[in-house]
Every structure is written in C-alpha cells, then in structure tokens.
PDB file of C-alpha atoms in Angstrom:
ATOM      1  CA  UNK A   1     260.266 -55.290 195.083  1.00 44.00           C
ATOM      2  CA  UNK A   2     260.192 -54.180 198.742  1.00 53.00           C
ATOM      3  CA  UNK A   3     260.725 -56.707 201.507  1.00 55.00           C
ATOM      4  CA  UNK A   4     257.570 -58.015 203.184  1.00 62.00           C
ATOM      5  CA  UNK A   5     257.037 -57.052 206.814  1.00 62.00           C
ATOM      6  CA  UNK A   6     255.016 -59.068 209.290  1.00 70.00           C
ATOM      7  CA  UNK A   7     252.992 -56.473 211.197  1.00 71.00           C
ATOM      8  CA  UNK A   8     250.733 -56.608 214.215  1.00 76.00           C
ATOM      9  CA  UNK A   9     248.066 -53.920 214.392  1.00 80.00           C
ATOM     10  CA  UNK A  10     248.424 -51.745 217.481  1.00 79.00           C
ATOM     11  CA  UNK A  11     244.986 -50.182 216.988  1.00 76.00           C
ATOM     12  CA  UNK A  12     243.102 -52.632 219.152  1.00 77.00           C
ATOM     13  CA  UNK A  13     242.222 -55.477 216.814  1.00 83.00           C
ATOM     14  CA  UNK A  14     245.597 -57.203 217.207  1.00 77.00           C
ATOM     15  CA  UNK A  15     245.522 -58.542 213.638  1.00 79.00           C
ATOM     16  CA  UNK A  16     248.764 -59.879 212.317  1.00 78.00           C
ATOM     17  CA  UNK A  17     249.303 -59.319 208.620  1.00 73.00           C
ATOM     18  CA  UNK A  18     251.972 -59.120 206.010  1.00 72.00           C
ATOM     19  CA  UNK A  19     252.180 -55.480 204.977  1.00 64.00           C
ATOM     20  CA  UNK A  20     249.985 -54.961 201.988  1.00 65.00           C
ATOM     21  CA  UNK A  21     246.453 -53.888 201.190  1.00 60.00           C
ATOM     22  CA  UNK A  22     245.268 -54.192 204.819  1.00 56.00           C
ATOM     23  CA  UNK A  23     247.896 -51.741 206.096  1.00 65.00           C
ATOM     24  CA  UNK A  24     248.810 -48.199 205.131  1.00 68.00           C
ATOM     25  CA  UNK A  25     252.479 -47.688 204.432  1.00 73.00           C
ATOM     26  CA  UNK A  26     254.586 -44.651 205.238  1.00 73.00           C
ATOM     27  CA  UNK A  27     255.494 -42.782 202.065  1.00 71.00           C
ATOM     28  CA  UNK A  28     259.053 -41.957 203.058  1.00 74.00           C
ATOM     29  CA  UNK A  29     260.066 -45.371 204.468  1.00 78.00           C
ATOM     30  CA  UNK A  30     257.721 -47.813 202.759  1.00 74.00           C
ATOM     31  CA  UNK A  31     257.186 -49.474 206.140  1.00 74.00           C
ATOM     32  CA  UNK A  32     253.664 -50.203 207.329  1.00 73.00           C
ATOM     33  CA  UNK A  33     251.944 -47.903 209.780  1.00 77.00           C
ATOM     34  CA  UNK A  34     251.219 -49.464 213.172  1.00 79.00           C
ATOM     35  CA  UNK A  35     247.433 -49.684 212.676  1.00 80.00           C
ATOM     36  CA  UNK A  36     245.399 -51.425 209.965  1.00 79.00           C
ATOM     37  CA  UNK A  37     242.912 -49.628 207.734  1.00 80.00           C
ATOM     38  CA  UNK A  38     239.981 -50.998 209.718  1.00 84.00           C
ATOM     39  CA  UNK A  39     241.269 -49.574 213.018  1.00 86.00           C
ATOM     40  CA  UNK A  40     242.182 -46.240 211.435  1.00 85.00           C
ATOM     41  CA  UNK A  41     238.678 -45.994 209.947  1.00 88.00           C
ATOM     42  CA  UNK A  42     237.106 -46.784 213.327  1.00 90.00           C
ATOM     43  CA  UNK A  43     239.275 -44.115 215.007  1.00 90.00           C
ATOM     44  CA  UNK A  44     238.255 -41.553 212.385  1.00 90.00           C
ATOM     45  CA  UNK A  45     234.558 -42.380 212.843  1.00 93.00           C
ATOM     46  CA  UNK A  46     234.835 -41.984 216.622  1.00 93.00           C
ATOM     47  CA  UNK A  47     236.584 -38.612 216.211  1.00 92.00           C
ATOM     48  CA  UNK A  48     233.954 -37.459 213.696  1.00 91.00           C
ATOM     49  CA  UNK A  49     231.149 -38.320 216.135  1.00 94.00           C
ATOM     50  CA  UNK A  50     232.862 -36.460 218.979  1.00 95.00           C
ATOM     51  CA  UNK A  51     233.652 -33.404 216.805  1.00 93.00           C
ATOM     52  CA  UNK A  52     230.741 -32.981 214.346  1.00 91.00           C
ATOM     53  CA  UNK A  53     231.291 -29.263 213.701  1.00 90.00           C
ATOM     54  CA  UNK A  54     235.034 -29.635 213.085  1.00 88.00           C
ATOM     55  CA  UNK A  55     234.408 -32.657 210.861  1.00 86.00           C
ATOM     56  CA  UNK A  56     231.816 -30.764 208.813  1.00 83.00           C
ATOM     57  CA  UNK A  57     234.129 -27.770 208.363  1.00 81.00           C
ATOM     58  CA  UNK A  58     237.084 -29.959 207.339  1.00 82.00           C
ATOM     59  CA  UNK A  59     234.939 -31.973 204.933  1.00 80.00           C
ATOM     60  CA  UNK A  60     233.367 -28.907 203.317  1.00 75.00           C
ATOM     61  CA  UNK A  61     236.690 -27.103 202.917  1.00 73.00           C
ATOM     62  CA  UNK A  62     238.380 -30.137 201.383  1.00 73.00           C
ATOM     63  CA  UNK A  63     235.412 -30.791 199.117  1.00 79.00           C
ATOM     64  CA  UNK A  64     235.347 -27.158 197.910  1.00 76.00           C
ATOM     65  CA  UNK A  65     239.098 -27.149 197.342  1.00 80.00           C
ATOM     66  CA  UNK A  66     239.090 -30.391 195.348  1.00 82.00           C
ATOM     67  CA  UNK A  67     236.091 -29.278 193.260  1.00 83.00           C
ATOM     68  CA  UNK A  68     237.805 -26.005 192.343  1.00 86.00           C
ATOM     69  CA  UNK A  69     240.966 -27.816 191.299  1.00 84.00           C
ATOM     70  CA  UNK A  70     239.260 -30.696 189.480  1.00 82.00           C
ATOM     71  CA  UNK A  71     236.498 -28.776 187.697  1.00 83.00           C
ATOM     72  CA  UNK A  72     238.053 -25.369 187.064  1.00 86.00           C
ATOM     73  CA  UNK A  73     241.803 -25.796 187.511  1.00 87.00           C
ATOM     74  CA  UNK A  74     242.044 -23.006 190.108  1.00 88.00           C
ATOM     75  CA  UNK A  75     243.106 -22.818 193.753  1.00 89.00           C
ATOM     76  CA  UNK A  76     241.115 -21.475 196.694  1.00 85.00           C
ATOM     77  CA  UNK A  77     243.292 -18.357 196.614  1.00 89.00           C
ATOM     78  CA  UNK A  78     242.421 -17.752 192.950  1.00 89.00           C
ATOM     79  CA  UNK A  79     238.742 -18.315 193.787  1.00 86.00           C
ATOM     80  CA  UNK A  80     238.966 -15.711 196.570  1.00 85.00           C
ATOM     81  CA  UNK A  81     240.589 -13.187 194.207  1.00 86.00           C
ATOM     82  CA  UNK A  82     237.861 -13.718 191.610  1.00 86.00           C
ATOM     83  CA  UNK A  83     235.176 -13.415 194.284  1.00 82.00           C
ATOM     84  CA  UNK A  84     236.557 -10.037 195.414  1.00 82.00           C
ATOM     85  CA  UNK A  85     236.008  -8.619 191.926  1.00 85.00           C
ATOM     86  CA  UNK A  86     232.301  -9.493 192.184  1.00 83.00           C
ATOM     87  CA  UNK A  87     231.811  -7.873 195.566  1.00 87.00           C
ATOM     88  CA  UNK A  88     230.316 -11.024 197.078  1.00 85.00           C
ATOM     89  CA  UNK A  89     227.019 -10.747 195.190  1.00 90.00           C
ATOM     90  CA  UNK A  90     225.381 -12.707 192.393  1.00 92.00           C
ATOM     91  CA  UNK A  91     226.020 -11.375 188.875  1.00 93.00           C
ATOM     92  CA  UNK A  92     222.325 -11.858 187.962  1.00 94.00           C
ATOM     93  CA  UNK A  93     220.197 -10.826 190.964  1.00 93.00           C
ATOM     94  CA  UNK A  94     222.941  -8.795 192.696  1.00 93.00           C
ATOM     95  CA  UNK A  95     222.179 -10.377 196.082  1.00 92.00           C
ATOM     96  CA  UNK A  96     224.606 -12.238 198.360  1.00 90.00           C
ATOM     97  CA  UNK A  97     224.302 -15.992 198.705  1.00 87.00           C
ATOM     98  CA  UNK A  98     221.946 -17.096 201.436  1.00 80.00           C
ATOM     99  CA  UNK A  99     222.310 -19.792 204.104  1.00 75.00           C
ATOM    100  CA  UNK A 100     226.057 -19.308 204.550  1.00 75.00           C
ATOM    101  CA  UNK A 101     226.921 -20.839 201.195  1.00 81.00           C
ATOM    102  CA  UNK A 102     229.603 -19.665 198.828  1.00 82.00           C
ATOM    103  CA  UNK A 103     228.631 -18.206 195.484  1.00 87.00           C
ATOM    104  CA  UNK A 104     228.724 -20.726 192.642  1.00 87.00           C
ATOM    105  CA  UNK A 105     231.408 -20.338 190.025  1.00 88.00           C
ATOM    106  CA  UNK A 106     229.461 -20.127 186.772  1.00 91.00           C
ATOM    107  CA  UNK A 107     231.146 -21.489 183.670  1.00 89.00           C
ATOM    108  CA  UNK A 108     230.397 -22.478 180.101  1.00 86.00           C
ATOM    109  CA  UNK A 109     229.941 -26.237 179.969  1.00 80.00           C
ATOM    110  CA  UNK A 110     231.225 -26.418 176.392  1.00 83.00           C
ATOM    111  CA  UNK A 111     234.437 -24.368 176.739  1.00 85.00           C
ATOM    112  CA  UNK A 112     235.018 -24.419 180.510  1.00 82.00           C
ATOM    113  CA  UNK A 113     235.482 -20.631 180.546  1.00 87.00           C
ATOM    114  CA  UNK A 114     234.546 -19.064 183.897  1.00 89.00           C
ATOM    115  CA  UNK A 115     231.794 -16.450 183.427  1.00 91.00           C
ATOM    116  CA  UNK A 116     231.240 -15.163 186.939  1.00 91.00           C
ATOM    117  CA  UNK A 117     229.637 -15.856 190.307  1.00 92.00           C
ATOM    118  CA  UNK A 118     225.990 -16.771 190.826  1.00 93.00           C
ATOM    119  CA  UNK A 119     223.820 -17.509 193.819  1.00 92.00           C
ATOM    120  CA  UNK A 120     222.325 -20.989 194.025  1.00 90.00           C
ATOM    121  CA  UNK A 121     218.938 -19.895 192.662  1.00 92.00           C
ATOM    122  CA  UNK A 122     220.317 -18.051 189.634  1.00 93.00           C
ATOM    123  CA  UNK A 123     222.777 -20.862 188.937  1.00 93.00           C
ATOM    124  CA  UNK A 124     219.879 -23.340 188.854  1.00 93.00           C
ATOM    125  CA  UNK A 125     217.870 -20.967 186.664  1.00 94.00           C
ATOM    126  CA  UNK A 126     220.601 -20.798 184.044  1.00 93.00           C
ATOM    127  CA  UNK A 127     221.371 -24.505 184.338  1.00 91.00           C
ATOM    128  CA  UNK A 128     217.720 -25.492 183.888  1.00 94.00           C
ATOM    129  CA  UNK A 129     217.602 -23.287 180.809  1.00 93.00           C
ATOM    130  CA  UNK A 130     220.534 -25.329 179.452  1.00 91.00           C
ATOM    131  CA  UNK A 131     222.645 -22.146 179.127  1.00 90.00           C
ATOM    132  CA  UNK A 132     220.349 -21.102 176.255  1.00 92.00           C
ATOM    133  CA  UNK A 133     219.619 -17.340 176.136  1.00 94.00           C
ATOM    134  CA  UNK A 134     216.580 -17.997 173.901  1.00 97.00           C
ATOM    135  CA  UNK A 135     214.893 -20.001 176.660  1.00 96.00           C
ATOM    136  CA  UNK A 136     215.605 -17.292 179.224  1.00 95.00           C
ATOM    137  CA  UNK A 137     214.336 -14.569 176.853  1.00 96.00           C
ATOM    138  CA  UNK A 138     211.158 -16.578 176.225  1.00 95.00           C
ATOM    139  CA  UNK A 139     210.688 -16.965 179.991  1.00 94.00           C
ATOM    140  CA  UNK A 140     211.089 -13.191 180.460  1.00 95.00           C
ATOM    141  CA  UNK A 141     208.509 -12.536 177.702  1.00 95.00           C
ATOM    142  CA  UNK A 142     206.151 -14.990 179.379  1.00 93.00           C
ATOM    143  CA  UNK A 143     206.519 -13.269 182.746  1.00 92.00           C
ATOM    144  CA  UNK A 144     205.901  -9.845 181.190  1.00 93.00           C
ATOM    145  CA  UNK A 145     202.813 -10.986 179.296  1.00 91.00           C
ATOM    146  CA  UNK A 146     201.347 -14.298 180.546  1.00 89.00           C
ATOM    147  CA  UNK A 147     198.676 -15.706 178.213  1.00 85.00           C
ATOM    148  CA  UNK A 148     196.060 -16.173 180.950  1.00 82.00           C
ATOM    149  CA  UNK A 149     196.613 -12.890 182.777  1.00 67.00           C
ATOM    150  CA  UNK A 150     193.370 -11.371 181.463  1.00 68.00           C
ATOM    151  CA  UNK A 151     191.304 -14.395 182.563  1.00 60.00           C
ATOM    152  CA  UNK A 152     192.537 -14.163 186.151  1.00 52.00           C
ATOM    153  CA  UNK A 153     192.181 -10.382 186.231  1.00 52.00           C
ATOM    154  CA  UNK A 154     188.529 -10.555 185.080  1.00 52.00           C
ATOM    155  CA  UNK A 155     187.767 -13.265 187.665  1.00 57.00           C
ATOM    156  CA  UNK A 156     189.223 -11.106 190.456  1.00 55.00           C
ATOM    157  CA  UNK A 157     187.100  -8.102 189.385  1.00 57.00           C
ATOM    158  CA  UNK A 158     183.872 -10.146 189.611  1.00 54.00           C
ATOM    159  CA  UNK A 159     184.277 -10.799 193.338  1.00 53.00           C
TER     160      UNK A 159
END
C-alpha cells in the first residue's frame, strides 16, 4: 500500500488533504498532483468559457473517437478510410451530409456488421423502420399509390 502524503492544494482553495479521492495522482510516481479535483474542475470551466470554439472542437473530436472505438471497434483512421470508399455521400440518397456533420456509420444492430454511411435523415428513416425492409417497401408502395390521392385530386379540380 502506498505511503500517504499530506498535500496542500496550490490551486487557490488552500485545502489540506491526505492524498486520496480529493486529489489526482500522477500515474508514473503515484504522488498527488498539486491541485485538488475541485480546483482543476474550476480551471477547466474557466478555460472552456474563454475558448468556446476550441472546447467544442475538442469535445466533439473526443466524443466521435470514443464512439467509434466503443460502438464499432474502429479508429478514426479506419473511419476515414471507409468514408473515402463512399465518396462522402449517403448510400441511400447519394447526397453529402448537411450542417457540417459527419456521415453516420450504419450497422446491423443484431450482428454489429458495418453496412455503409448514411446521412442523418436516411439513418433516422432506416432506424425508425426498425431495420425492416418490409416496412420500407410498404412505405414506398404507399408513396407511389396513396389511398386518398383520388379524393384530393378531385377536390383540387373542383376549384
């Protein structure tokens, strides 16, 4: 068991604590860092407020990276290679993603197999259809021949 260190926070609060849950420890030495978690959190919040664009970019990149690794088991580099094969457009509507987003990595929820890249709208379409081709085929039939199309057409002609 490591020796206990009495530590005074140099981050402004001046708290004196035995190294433990209130202090971060250095991985390579096991010694506590000079500032407590509370002071480090406050410093990070101040930096985030001063640098909102940098904070947003760092957060989004880290979030995307961790999602790729956790959900699909691939790195950002592997994602970029896969994206090149799709030409940067959605596999369904063949349009690029709007609003500066990245294309969604579509996958089978049962097997985890990656199927391709979809824009947000097409990804939601397939997700709301529960990945069931029968539902999507029924929706296409409906759009081609809606049951009330003749009623609306006859009402428009009467005007």
